[in-house]
PDB file of C-alpha atoms in Angstrom:
ATOM      1  CA  MET F   1     -26.003 -26.376  -3.737  1.00 49.00           C
ATOM      2  CA  PRO F   2     -29.209 -23.917  -4.915  1.00 54.00           C
ATOM      3  CA  GLU F   3     -30.180 -24.070  -8.635  1.00 55.00           C
ATOM      4  CA  HIS F   4     -28.194 -20.593  -8.726  1.00 55.00           C
ATOM      5  CA  ALA F   5     -25.749 -20.701  -5.871  1.00 54.00           C
ATOM      6  CA  ALA F   6     -23.449 -18.015  -6.541  1.00 55.00           C
ATOM      7  CA  ARG F   7     -19.042 -18.591  -5.139  1.00 55.00           C
ATOM      8  CA  ALA F   8     -16.003 -15.862  -4.417  1.00 56.00           C
ATOM      9  CA  GLU F   9     -13.026 -16.847  -6.634  1.00 58.00           C
ATOM     10  CA  PRO F  10      -9.975 -14.953  -5.861  1.00 58.00           C
ATOM     11  CA  LEU F  11      -8.930 -12.422  -7.861  1.00 61.00           C
ATOM     12  CA  ALA F  12      -5.461 -13.791  -8.224  1.00 69.00           C
ATOM     13  CA  SER F  13      -3.169 -17.552  -8.318  1.00 77.00           C
ATOM     14  CA  PRO F  14      -2.338 -19.313  -5.546  1.00 83.00           C
ATOM     15  CA  ILE F  15       1.031 -18.823  -6.925  1.00 86.00           C
ATOM     16  CA  HIS F  16       0.822 -15.229  -7.607  1.00 85.00           C
ATOM     17  CA  ALA F  17      -0.288 -14.574  -3.903  1.00 88.00           C
ATOM     18  CA  ILE F  18       2.612 -16.963  -2.843  1.00 93.00           C
ATOM     19  CA  LEU F  19       5.116 -14.793  -4.386  1.00 94.00           C
ATOM     20  CA  LEU F  20       2.854 -11.150  -3.574  1.00 95.00           C
ATOM     21  CA  ALA F  21       3.512 -12.254  -0.258  1.00 95.00           C
ATOM     22  CA  PHE F  22       7.172 -12.212   0.150  1.00 97.00           C
ATOM     23  CA  PRO F  23       7.205  -7.944  -1.073  1.00 97.00           C
ATOM     24  CA  VAL F  24       4.233  -7.580   1.131  1.00 97.00           C
ATOM     25  CA  ALA F  25       6.276  -8.542   4.226  1.00 97.00           C
ATOM     26  CA  LEU F  26      10.089  -7.655   3.496  1.00 97.00           C
ATOM     27  CA  TYR F  27      10.127  -4.256   2.385  1.00 97.00           C
ATOM     28  CA  PRO F  28       7.678  -2.673   5.424  1.00 97.00           C
ATOM     29  CA  PHE F  29      10.567  -5.238   7.604  1.00 97.00           C
ATOM     30  CA  ALA F  30      13.247  -3.757   5.778  1.00 96.00           C
ATOM     31  CA  LEU F  31      11.376  -0.088   6.376  1.00 96.00           C
ATOM     32  CA  ALA F  32      11.490  -1.319   9.876  1.00 96.00           C
ATOM     33  CA  THR F  33      16.022  -2.104   9.803  1.00 94.00           C
ATOM     34  CA  ASP F  34      16.027   1.086   8.101  1.00 93.00           C
ATOM     35  CA  ILE F  35      14.348   3.622  11.051  1.00 93.00           C
ATOM     36  CA  THR F  36      16.374   1.083  12.863  1.00 93.00           C
ATOM     37  CA  TYR F  37      19.113   2.265  11.847  1.00 91.00           C
ATOM     38  CA  LEU F  38      19.208   5.739  11.635  1.00 89.00           C
ATOM     39  CA  ASN F  39      18.447   5.859  15.741  1.00 91.00           C
ATOM     40  CA  THR F  40      21.053   3.510  16.651  1.00 90.00           C
ATOM     41  CA  ALA F  41      23.745   4.113  13.921  1.00 81.00           C
ATOM     42  CA  VAL F  42      24.418   0.255  14.265  1.00 87.00           C
ATOM     43  CA  VAL F  43      25.670  -1.129  10.274  1.00 85.00           C
ATOM     44  CA  GLN F  44      24.216  -4.550  10.648  1.00 90.00           C
ATOM     45  CA  TRP F  45      20.849  -3.730  10.830  1.00 90.00           C
ATOM     46  CA  THR F  46      21.636  -2.063   7.380  1.00 89.00           C
ATOM     47  CA  ASN F  47      23.289  -4.952   6.782  1.00 90.00           C
ATOM     48  CA  PHE F  48      19.764  -6.700   6.906  1.00 93.00           C
ATOM     49  CA  SER F  49      18.181  -3.585   4.909  1.00 93.00           C
ATOM     50  CA  GLN F  50      20.192  -5.393   2.105  1.00 94.00           C
ATOM     51  CA  TRP F  51      19.682  -8.925   3.040  1.00 96.00           C
ATOM     52  CA  LEU F  52      16.084  -7.678   2.731  1.00 97.00           C
ATOM     53  CA  ILE F  53      15.670  -5.586   0.168  1.00 97.00           C
ATOM     54  CA  ALA F  54      18.085  -7.745  -1.930  1.00 97.00           C
ATOM     55  CA  VAL F  55      15.423 -10.850  -1.273  1.00 98.00           C
ATOM     56  CA  ALA F  56      12.629  -8.957  -1.792  1.00 98.00           C
ATOM     57  CA  ASP F  57      13.968  -7.782  -4.943  1.00 97.00           C
ATOM     58  CA  PHE F  58      14.228 -11.472  -5.938  1.00 98.00           C
ATOM     59  CA  PHE F  59      10.354 -12.329  -5.719  1.00 97.00           C
ATOM     60  CA  THR F  60      10.114  -8.841  -7.304  1.00 97.00           C
ATOM     61  CA  GLY F  61      10.805  -9.419 -10.044  1.00 97.00           C
ATOM     62  CA  LEU F  62       9.648 -13.376  -9.814  1.00 97.00           C
ATOM     63  CA  LEU F  63       5.741 -11.805  -9.166  1.00 96.00           C
ATOM     64  CA  LEU F  64       6.661  -8.850 -11.878  1.00 95.00           C
ATOM     65  CA  ALA F  65       6.844 -12.045 -14.375  1.00 95.00           C
ATOM     66  CA  TRP F  66       3.981 -13.794 -13.797  1.00 92.00           C
ATOM     67  CA  ALA F  67       1.988 -10.755 -13.694  1.00 89.00           C
ATOM     68  CA  LEU F  68       2.973 -10.094 -17.257  1.00 91.00           C
ATOM     69  CA  ILE F  69       2.382 -13.722 -18.307  1.00 88.00           C
ATOM     70  CA  SER F  70      -1.262 -13.691 -16.909  1.00 84.00           C
ATOM     71  CA  PHE F  71      -1.446 -10.065 -17.907  1.00 83.00           C
ATOM     72  CA  PHE F  72      -1.258 -11.384 -21.322  1.00 84.00           C
ATOM     73  CA  PHE F  73      -2.085 -15.073 -21.965  1.00 80.00           C
ATOM     74  CA  GLY F  74      -3.887 -15.902 -18.510  1.00 68.00           C
ATOM     75  CA  ARG F  75      -7.831 -15.782 -17.796  1.00 59.00           C
ATOM     76  CA  ALA F  76      -9.113 -12.296 -17.533  1.00 52.00           C
ATOM     77  CA  ARG F  77      -9.753 -13.250 -13.628  1.00 53.00           C
ATOM     78  CA  MET F  78      -8.856  -8.818 -12.785  1.00 52.00           C
ATOM     79  CA  ALA F  79     -10.675  -6.397 -15.011  1.00 58.00           C
ATOM     80  CA  ARG F  80      -8.853  -5.354 -17.164  1.00 67.00           C
ATOM     81  CA  GLY F  81      -8.294  -1.670 -16.246  1.00 72.00           C
ATOM     82  CA  ARG F  82      -7.627  -3.273 -12.082  1.00 78.00           C
ATOM     83  CA  SER F  83      -4.929  -5.743 -14.184  1.00 81.00           C
ATOM     84  CA  THR F  84      -2.913  -3.192 -15.949  1.00 87.00           C
ATOM     85  CA  LEU F  85      -2.938  -0.352 -12.796  1.00 91.00           C
ATOM     86  CA  TYR F  86      -1.955  -3.422 -10.652  1.00 90.00           C
ATOM     87  CA  LEU F  87       0.801  -4.427 -13.686  1.00 91.00           C
ATOM     88  CA  ILE F  88       2.502  -0.841 -13.265  1.00 95.00           C
ATOM     89  CA  VAL F  89       2.562  -0.958  -9.220  1.00 96.00           C
ATOM     90  CA  VAL F  90       3.802  -4.149  -9.850  1.00 96.00           C
ATOM     91  CA  ALA F  91       6.289  -2.787 -12.710  1.00 97.00           C
ATOM     92  CA  ALA F  92       7.143   1.094 -10.541  1.00 98.00           C
ATOM     93  CA  MET F  93       8.061  -1.600  -7.271  1.00 97.00           C
ATOM     94  CA  PHE F  94       9.748  -3.780  -8.998  1.00 97.00           C
ATOM     95  CA  VAL F  95      12.269  -0.581 -10.233  1.00 97.00           C
ATOM     96  CA  THR F  96      11.974   1.155  -7.021  1.00 97.00           C
ATOM     97  CA  GLY F  97      12.945  -1.336  -5.448  1.00 97.00           C
ATOM     98  CA  VAL F  98      16.359  -2.409  -7.579  1.00 96.00           C
ATOM     99  CA  ILE F  99      17.635   1.471  -7.358  1.00 95.00           C
ATOM    100  CA  ASN F 100      16.887   1.049  -3.681  1.00 94.00           C
ATOM    101  CA  ALA F 101      19.460  -1.208  -3.677  1.00 94.00           C
ATOM    102  CA  PHE F 102      21.919   0.144  -5.512  1.00 93.00           C
ATOM    103  CA  GLN F 103      21.778   2.989  -2.991  1.00 92.00           C
ATOM    104  CA  HIS F 104      21.943   0.345  -0.099  1.00 89.00           C
ATOM    105  CA  ALA F 105      25.431  -1.192  -1.447  1.00 89.00           C
ATOM    106  CA  LYS F 106      26.780   2.403  -0.347  1.00 83.00           C
ATOM    107  CA  ASP F 107      28.502   1.821   2.975  1.00 73.00           C
ATOM    108  CA  GLY F 108      28.359   3.390   5.673  1.00 65.00           C
ATOM    109  CA  TRP F 109      26.103   6.109   6.723  1.00 66.00           C
ATOM    110  CA  ALA F 110      24.744   7.050   3.130  1.00 68.00           C
ATOM    111  CA  SER F 111      23.633   3.352   2.235  1.00 73.00           C
ATOM    112  CA  VAL F 112      20.512   4.949   3.974  1.00 74.00           C
ATOM    113  CA  GLY F 113      20.606   8.163   4.312  1.00 77.00           C
ATOM    114  CA  THR F 114      16.979  10.548   3.797  1.00 82.00           C
ATOM    115  CA  ALA F 115      17.767   8.664  -0.399  1.00 86.00           C
ATOM    116  CA  GLY F 116      17.633   4.758   1.138  1.00 88.00           C
ATOM    117  CA  LEU F 117      14.322   5.783   3.788  1.00 92.00           C
ATOM    118  CA  VAL F 118      12.473   7.127   1.101  1.00 93.00           C
ATOM    119  CA  MET F 119      13.345   4.104  -1.632  1.00 94.00           C
ATOM    120  CA  SER F 120      12.263   1.716   1.388  1.00 95.00           C
ATOM    121  CA  ILE F 121       8.914   3.397   2.106  1.00 96.00           C
ATOM    122  CA  VAL F 122       7.979   4.028  -1.201  1.00 97.00           C
ATOM    123  CA  CYS F 123       8.646   0.101  -1.914  1.00 97.00           C
ATOM    124  CA  THR F 124       6.745  -0.589   1.163  1.00 97.00           C
ATOM    125  CA  VAL F 125       3.555   2.031   0.174  1.00 98.00           C
ATOM    126  CA  LEU F 126       4.019   0.302  -2.993  1.00 97.00           C
ATOM    127  CA  ALA F 127       3.925  -3.491  -2.203  1.00 97.00           C
ATOM    128  CA  LEU F 128       0.728  -2.508  -0.071  1.00 96.00           C
ATOM    129  CA  VAL F 129      -1.282  -1.150  -2.623  1.00 95.00           C
ATOM    130  CA  ALA F 130      -0.372  -4.046  -4.800  1.00 94.00           C
ATOM    131  CA  ALA F 131      -1.491  -6.246  -2.385  1.00 93.00           C
ATOM    132  CA  PHE F 132      -5.201  -3.967  -2.044  1.00 92.00           C
ATOM    133  CA  LEU F 133      -5.920  -4.951  -5.462  1.00 89.00           C
ATOM    134  CA  VAL F 134      -5.314  -8.161  -6.002  1.00 86.00           C
ATOM    135  CA  HIS F 135      -6.673  -8.929  -2.526  1.00 82.00           C
ATOM    136  CA  SER F 136      -9.077  -6.533  -1.642  1.00 79.00           C
ATOM    137  CA  THR F 137     -12.229  -7.335  -4.203  1.00 65.00           C
ATOM    138  CA  ALA F 138     -13.528 -10.728  -4.962  1.00 58.00           C
ATOM    139  CA  VAL F 139     -15.366 -11.899  -8.040  1.00 56.00           C
ATOM    140  CA  VAL F 140     -18.163 -13.347  -8.093  1.00 55.00           C
ATOM    141  CA  ARG F 141     -19.309 -16.037 -10.400  1.00 56.00           C
ATOM    142  CA  GLU F 142     -22.799 -17.467 -10.607  1.00 58.00           C
ATOM    143  CA  ASN F 143     -23.038 -21.692 -11.213  1.00 58.00           C
ATOM    144  CA  ARG F 144     -26.270 -22.408 -13.049  1.00 60.00           C
ATOM    145  CA  ALA F 145     -27.101 -25.905 -13.062  1.00 57.00           C
TER     146      ALA F 145
END
């Protein structure tokens, strides 16, 4: 390696990235099942949405806990302003996801409707924003021999 080689480090730990992968995958899939339910009125699609949102909420809760621990006790890998914004986005995603789960727990057409669809859209956007905040930039550290 050259004397002053630079290497890129990810902004989040591998466990953090794994936990983030679940909401990033499951909230958009729940949105897709909501849209399918609104177009077909087949009740099974709302059941799929309920399970997808419940699992996404579980992993978002773990992600929020991990983000809080990393924010207060972890090495400062992300810039403080960026990590604060990330923490706010994850907390908003968790709260919106829980409210969305309660909305989807209603019976039949009332479970999705406008409110359920909007909350699914918001959860999806927040998950993608959180992923962008973590994975858009890497910290470059210079190695000095």
